[in-house]
Short mmCIF file of C-alpha atoms and ligand atoms in Angstrom, two decimals:
data_model
loop_
_atom_site.label_atom_id
_atom_site.label_comp_id
_atom_site.label_asym_id
_atom_site.label_seq_id
_atom_site.Cartn_x
_atom_site.Cartn_y
_atom_site.Cartn_z
CA MET A 187 120.72 -61.59 114.36
CA THR A 188 124.03 -60.14 113.25
CA VAL A 189 126.62 -60.53 115.85
CA LEU A 190 130.14 -58.94 115.91
CA VAL A 191 132.92 -61.14 117.51
CA THR A 192 135.96 -59.19 118.56
CA GLY A 193 139.27 -61.10 119.18
CA ALA A 194 138.21 -63.52 116.60
CA ALA A 195 141.61 -64.62 115.89
CA GLY A 196 142.32 -65.59 119.36
CA GLY A 197 141.99 -68.97 121.14
CA VAL A 198 138.62 -68.49 122.65
CA GLY A 199 137.37 -66.71 119.34
CA ARG A 200 138.57 -69.51 117.04
CA LEU A 201 136.74 -72.09 119.19
CA LEU A 202 133.64 -69.97 119.28
CA ALA A 203 133.03 -68.67 115.95
CA PRO A 204 131.98 -71.80 114.14
CA ARG A 205 129.72 -72.82 116.90
CA LEU A 206 128.05 -69.45 116.88
CA ALA A 207 127.85 -69.39 113.01
CA GLU A 208 125.41 -72.31 113.33
CA GLU A 209 122.78 -69.46 114.72
CA PHE A 210 123.86 -65.98 113.98
CA ASP A 211 125.34 -64.06 110.98
CA LEU A 212 128.79 -63.28 112.10
CA VAL A 213 131.07 -60.43 111.62
CA LEU A 214 134.66 -61.21 112.77
CA THR A 215 137.29 -58.80 113.71
CA ASP A 216 140.92 -58.88 115.22
CA GLN A 217 143.89 -56.93 115.04
CA VAL A 218 145.70 -59.93 113.72
CA ALA A 219 145.02 -61.91 110.53
CA ALA A 220 142.72 -65.11 110.33
CA PRO A 221 140.37 -66.30 107.87
CA GLY A 222 137.32 -64.32 107.35
CA VAL A 223 138.45 -61.62 110.02
CA ILE A 224 138.39 -57.90 109.33
CA ILE A 225 141.71 -56.71 110.60
CA GLY A 226 141.83 -53.50 112.52
CA ASP A 227 142.64 -52.02 115.98
CA LEU A 228 139.56 -51.65 118.06
CA THR A 229 141.31 -48.94 120.25
CA ASP A 230 140.92 -46.76 117.11
CA PRO A 231 137.36 -44.98 117.53
CA GLY A 232 137.01 -44.95 113.69
CA PHE A 233 137.40 -48.42 113.01
CA ARG A 234 135.22 -49.27 116.30
CA SER A 235 132.37 -47.21 114.46
CA GLU A 236 132.97 -48.96 111.21
CA VAL A 237 132.84 -52.52 112.41
CA LEU A 238 129.92 -51.87 114.68
CA THR A 239 127.62 -50.36 111.89
CA GLY A 240 124.52 -52.69 111.19
CA VAL A 241 125.44 -55.09 114.00
CA ASP A 242 122.79 -56.18 116.57
CA ALA A 243 124.91 -57.53 119.33
CA VAL A 244 128.53 -57.84 120.35
CA VAL A 245 130.73 -60.59 121.68
CA HIS A 246 133.66 -58.82 123.10
CA LEU A 247 136.65 -61.30 123.44
CA ALA A 248 139.51 -58.66 122.41
CA GLY A 249 141.82 -57.84 125.23
CA ASP A 250 144.88 -59.08 127.22
CA ALA A 251 144.08 -62.55 128.22
CA ASP A 252 147.41 -63.11 130.57
CA PRO A 253 146.55 -63.34 134.38
CA GLU A 254 150.31 -62.64 134.85
CA HIS A 255 149.99 -59.11 133.48
CA ASP A 256 149.98 -56.24 135.67
CA TRP A 257 147.90 -52.94 135.40
CA SER A 258 150.40 -51.24 133.05
CA ARG A 259 149.77 -53.83 130.39
CA LEU A 260 146.34 -54.58 131.25
CA ARG A 261 144.80 -50.88 131.16
CA VAL A 262 144.27 -50.36 127.66
CA PRO A 263 143.15 -53.49 126.33
CA ASN A 264 140.80 -54.62 129.31
CA ALA A 265 139.70 -51.29 130.72
CA ASP A 266 139.99 -48.35 128.10
CA LEU A 267 139.16 -50.78 125.27
CA VAL A 268 135.98 -51.98 126.98
CA ALA A 269 134.54 -48.53 127.87
CA GLY A 270 135.47 -47.40 124.17
CA LEU A 271 133.47 -50.42 122.86
CA LEU A 272 130.45 -49.80 125.08
CA ASP A 273 130.33 -46.18 124.05
CA ALA A 274 130.71 -46.81 120.40
CA ALA A 275 128.02 -49.82 120.75
CA VAL A 276 125.54 -47.10 122.41
CA ALA A 277 126.35 -44.65 119.59
CA ALA A 278 125.86 -47.26 116.95
CA GLY A 279 122.37 -48.33 118.35
CA VAL A 280 123.73 -51.88 119.23
CA GLY A 281 121.40 -53.72 121.77
CA ARG A 282 123.42 -56.11 123.50
CA VAL A 283 127.03 -56.77 124.35
CA VAL A 284 128.29 -59.95 125.89
CA LEU A 285 131.78 -59.25 127.71
CA ALA A 286 134.52 -61.91 128.34
CA SER A 287 134.91 -61.46 131.82
CA SER A 288 137.07 -64.51 133.72
CA ALA A 289 136.95 -66.85 136.63
CA HIS A 290 139.83 -64.71 138.00
CA ALA A 291 137.18 -62.12 139.02
CA MET A 292 135.83 -64.62 141.81
CA ALA A 293 139.08 -66.75 142.29
CA GLY A 294 139.86 -65.05 145.69
CA HIS A 295 136.74 -67.15 146.93
CA VAL A 296 138.49 -70.40 145.77
CA ASP A 297 141.84 -69.38 147.40
CA ALA A 298 140.03 -68.91 150.61
CA GLY A 299 138.16 -72.36 150.39
CA ARG A 300 134.67 -70.89 149.74
CA ILE A 301 133.73 -73.45 147.34
CA PRO A 302 131.49 -73.79 145.31
CA VAL A 303 131.63 -70.04 144.50
CA ARG A 304 128.05 -68.69 143.81
CA GLU A 305 127.46 -65.91 141.29
CA ASP A 306 125.43 -63.79 143.66
CA TRP A 307 128.55 -63.49 145.86
CA PRO A 308 130.42 -60.20 145.66
CA PRO A 309 133.58 -60.22 143.56
CA SER A 310 136.94 -61.45 144.96
CA PRO A 311 139.50 -61.04 142.35
CA CYS A 312 142.77 -62.97 142.69
CA CYS A 313 145.00 -60.61 141.00
CA GLN A 314 145.13 -57.34 138.90
CA TYR A 315 143.78 -59.13 135.86
CA GLY A 316 140.82 -60.37 137.89
CA ALA A 317 140.24 -56.81 139.33
CA VAL A 318 140.41 -55.25 135.83
CA LYS A 319 137.70 -57.74 134.69
CA VAL A 320 135.51 -56.72 137.82
CA PHE A 321 135.88 -53.05 136.61
CA ALA A 322 134.82 -54.02 132.99
CA GLU A 323 131.85 -55.68 134.60
CA ALA A 324 131.14 -52.51 136.55
CA LEU A 325 131.17 -50.65 133.44
CA GLY A 326 128.93 -52.92 131.80
CA ARG A 327 126.29 -52.47 134.54
CA ALA A 328 126.64 -48.74 134.20
CA TYR A 329 125.89 -48.67 130.36
CA ALA A 330 122.95 -51.17 131.24
CA ALA A 331 121.44 -48.93 133.90
CA SER A 332 122.15 -45.66 132.11
CA TRP A 333 122.03 -46.24 128.43
CA GLY A 334 119.72 -49.20 128.20
CA LEU A 335 122.48 -51.21 126.55
CA ARG A 336 121.97 -55.02 127.52
CA VAL A 337 125.37 -56.35 128.80
CA ILE A 338 125.92 -59.89 129.70
CA CYS A 339 129.33 -60.72 131.53
CA LEU A 340 130.53 -64.26 131.36
CA ARG A 341 133.04 -65.19 133.73
CA LEU A 342 134.90 -67.76 131.82
CA GLY A 343 136.82 -70.82 132.95
CA GLY A 344 139.52 -72.43 131.27
CA VAL A 345 138.63 -72.55 127.64
CA ARG A 346 140.54 -75.30 125.72
CA GLU A 347 139.64 -78.38 123.50
CA ARG A 348 140.45 -80.50 126.67
CA PRO A 349 141.75 -79.69 130.24
CA VAL A 350 145.58 -79.24 129.94
CA ALA A 351 146.58 -80.16 133.61
CA ARG A 352 144.96 -81.66 136.56
CA SER A 353 144.08 -78.43 138.15
CA TRP A 354 141.98 -77.54 135.21
CA LEU A 355 139.39 -80.23 135.64
CA PRO A 356 137.04 -78.09 138.03
CA GLY A 357 136.91 -74.98 135.98
CA TRP A 358 137.31 -76.34 132.37
CA LEU A 359 134.90 -74.79 129.85
CA SER A 360 134.53 -77.05 126.72
CA PRO A 361 134.27 -75.67 123.06
CA GLY A 362 130.84 -77.03 122.90
CA ASP A 363 129.48 -75.48 126.31
CA LEU A 364 131.21 -72.27 125.27
CA GLY A 365 129.01 -71.91 122.26
CA ARG A 366 125.91 -73.00 124.35
CA LEU A 367 126.63 -70.39 126.99
CA VAL A 368 127.47 -67.44 124.68
CA GLY A 369 124.44 -68.40 122.36
CA ALA A 370 122.23 -68.22 125.50
CA ALA A 371 123.55 -64.99 126.53
CA LEU A 372 122.82 -63.68 123.02
CA ARG A 373 119.33 -64.96 123.25
CA ALA A 374 118.42 -64.35 126.95
CA ASP A 375 115.88 -61.41 128.16
CA VAL A 376 118.40 -59.97 130.68
CA GLU A 377 119.28 -56.45 130.90
CA PHE A 378 122.49 -56.93 132.94
CA GLY A 379 124.05 -59.97 134.89
CA THR A 380 127.29 -61.67 135.71
CA TYR A 381 127.52 -65.25 135.21
CA HIS A 382 129.93 -68.14 135.72
CA GLY A 383 131.06 -69.98 132.46
CA MET A 384 132.39 -73.56 133.07
CA SER A 385 131.10 -76.91 132.15
CA ALA A 386 129.27 -79.30 134.14
CA ASN A 387 132.35 -80.74 135.72
CA THR A 388 132.31 -83.15 138.61
CA GLY A 389 133.80 -81.67 141.55
CA SER A 390 133.37 -78.05 140.04
CA HIS A 391 134.44 -75.17 142.25
CA TRP A 392 131.88 -73.08 140.37
CA ASP A 393 127.98 -72.78 141.05
CA LEU A 394 126.13 -72.28 137.70
CA SER A 395 122.80 -71.66 139.21
CA ARG A 396 122.24 -68.07 137.94
CA ALA A 397 123.47 -68.93 134.32
CA ARG A 398 121.05 -71.91 134.10
CA ALA A 399 118.15 -70.11 135.59
CA GLU A 400 118.54 -66.43 133.76
CA LEU A 401 120.40 -67.39 130.52
CA GLY A 402 119.04 -70.98 130.29
CA TYR A 403 122.60 -72.34 129.68
CA VAL A 404 122.71 -76.01 129.78
CA PRO A 405 126.24 -77.34 130.07
CA LEU A 406 126.40 -80.81 128.63
CA ASP A 407 130.41 -81.59 128.92
CA ASP A 408 132.28 -82.78 132.21
CA SER A 409 135.98 -82.75 132.34
CA ILE A 410 135.87 -86.10 134.42
CA ARG A 411 136.10 -87.83 131.23
CA TYR A 412 139.88 -86.51 130.90
CA ALA A 413 140.60 -87.23 134.62
CA GLY A 414 142.41 -90.36 133.78
CA ASP A 415 144.97 -89.02 131.15
CA VAL A 416 145.25 -85.53 131.94
CA PRO A 417 148.76 -84.62 133.06
CA ASP A 418 149.69 -83.31 136.53
CA ASP A 419 150.50 -79.84 137.12
CA LEU A 420 154.07 -78.29 136.79
CA VAL A 421 155.38 -77.52 140.31
CA ALA A 422 154.28 -74.17 141.39
CA GLU A 423 156.92 -71.16 141.19
CA PRO A 424 158.13 -70.36 144.82
CA ASP A 425 158.18 -66.69 143.93
CA PRO A 426 154.91 -65.31 145.27
CA ARG A 427 154.94 -62.56 142.77
CA ALA A 428 154.75 -65.16 140.00
CA ARG A 429 151.33 -66.59 141.59
CA PRO A 430 149.08 -64.93 138.95
CA ARG A 431 150.77 -66.85 136.50
CA LEU A 432 149.41 -69.95 137.71
CA GLY A 433 146.04 -67.96 137.23
CA LEU A 434 143.07 -70.23 136.41
CA ALA A 435 145.00 -73.45 136.18
CA HIS A 436 146.00 -73.10 139.66
CA ARG A 437 142.69 -72.64 141.15
CA SER A 438 139.88 -73.34 138.65
N1 NAD B 639 141.31 -68.48 127.19
C1 NAD B 639 140.68 -68.56 128.34
O1 NAD B 639 140.54 -69.62 129.04
C2 NAD B 639 139.89 -67.26 129.03
C3 NAD B 639 139.42 -67.60 130.25
C4 NAD B 639 138.60 -66.62 130.92
C5 NAD B 639 138.55 -65.37 130.18
N2 NAD B 639 138.96 -65.14 128.89
C6 NAD B 639 138.95 -63.98 128.45
O2 NAD B 639 138.44 -64.32 126.88
C7 NAD B 639 138.86 -63.36 125.92
C8 NAD B 639 139.51 -64.13 124.97
O3 NAD B 639 140.62 -64.71 125.47
P1 NAD B 639 141.68 -65.42 124.52
O4 NAD B 639 142.22 -66.66 125.38
O5 NAD B 639 140.71 -65.92 123.24
O6 NAD B 639 142.84 -64.48 124.39
P2 NAD B 639 143.59 -64.20 123.07
O7 NAD B 639 145.02 -63.58 123.46
O8 NAD B 639 144.25 -65.75 122.43
O9 NAD B 639 142.70 -63.58 121.84
C9 NAD B 639 142.69 -62.12 122.29
C10 NAD B 639 142.58 -61.48 120.87
O10 NAD B 639 142.10 -60.11 121.18
C11 NAD B 639 142.80 -59.42 120.07
N3 NAD B 639 143.12 -57.82 120.50
C12 NAD B 639 143.71 -57.48 121.45
N4 NAD B 639 143.83 -56.15 121.47
C13 NAD B 639 142.93 -55.81 120.29
C14 NAD B 639 142.83 -54.63 119.79
N5 NAD B 639 143.08 -53.45 120.41
N6 NAD B 639 141.91 -54.63 118.53
C15 NAD B 639 141.72 -55.79 118.04
N7 NAD B 639 141.94 -56.91 118.54
C16 NAD B 639 142.68 -56.94 119.74
C17 NAD B 639 144.19 -60.25 119.79
O11 NAD B 639 144.94 -59.93 118.69
C18 NAD B 639 144.05 -61.55 120.09
O12 NAD B 639 143.71 -62.32 118.76
C19 NAD B 639 139.75 -62.45 126.75
O13 NAD B 639 139.09 -61.25 127.14
C20 NAD B 639 140.20 -63.08 127.99
O14 NAD B 639 140.55 -62.28 129.08
C21 NAD B 639 139.74 -66.39 128.42
#
């Protein structure tokens, strides 16, 4: 299977690509340079069609990953671009798109103390970033229902080599489990679905039952091994408008 990875020069893409490369033929793209990456702006329809030619599946990571940003900054990379990519995927005959959603789409449940958050609960975004991710998921559902594209939305937790602070422990997604999750999403016999993407963390706020059952995701890592030496979080900003900045780190 030939898989196009967008946003391949970003933090998640750099951790994911070497793991996916063990099983899939990869085409990497980003608007910034990195080894093996085809450089281009995916908001350009011509470039989109070019990189989608001959591709079986897309892992779409390109976008604005900052939970602090508001609609004015998120609209093009996280809404318009997803719509354009799904359109171009259908036109190019691509069979499957894996969308990088975020735990922020469901983090309102955590804020309200409803944990562990189940995947079959309605979305509850904590911020504009989370709300735009929910919109992208809804677009994916429409393309699955009306155009027969398989769309798998992964509500990723905090992806880093290791948790960066204590509050990251419940929602951490290790690089190894990231590879296992996205690989499972590329193989699964699923038309459309939304799934949590975290490691098997002790005390997790995130239920993974649906990802395990429908995708066959088997997480192997647990953030508890870092609990003894992970730093405490910085003190929260007093300005409530700064709340989304804490984003996933605050609530995962
Ligand atoms: N990092 C995390 O812990 C995390 C958690 C949840 C969800 N996500 C989601 O995963 C995805 C990747 O996150 P990340 O942390 O790697 O972000 P990142 O900012 O490190 O990487 C995103 C990449 O997308 C590229 N990009 C943006 N707009 C583009 C365009 N128009 N054309 C081509 N390339 C473009 C950027 O150049 C960048 O390299 C994002 O959709 C993000 O919302 C990330």
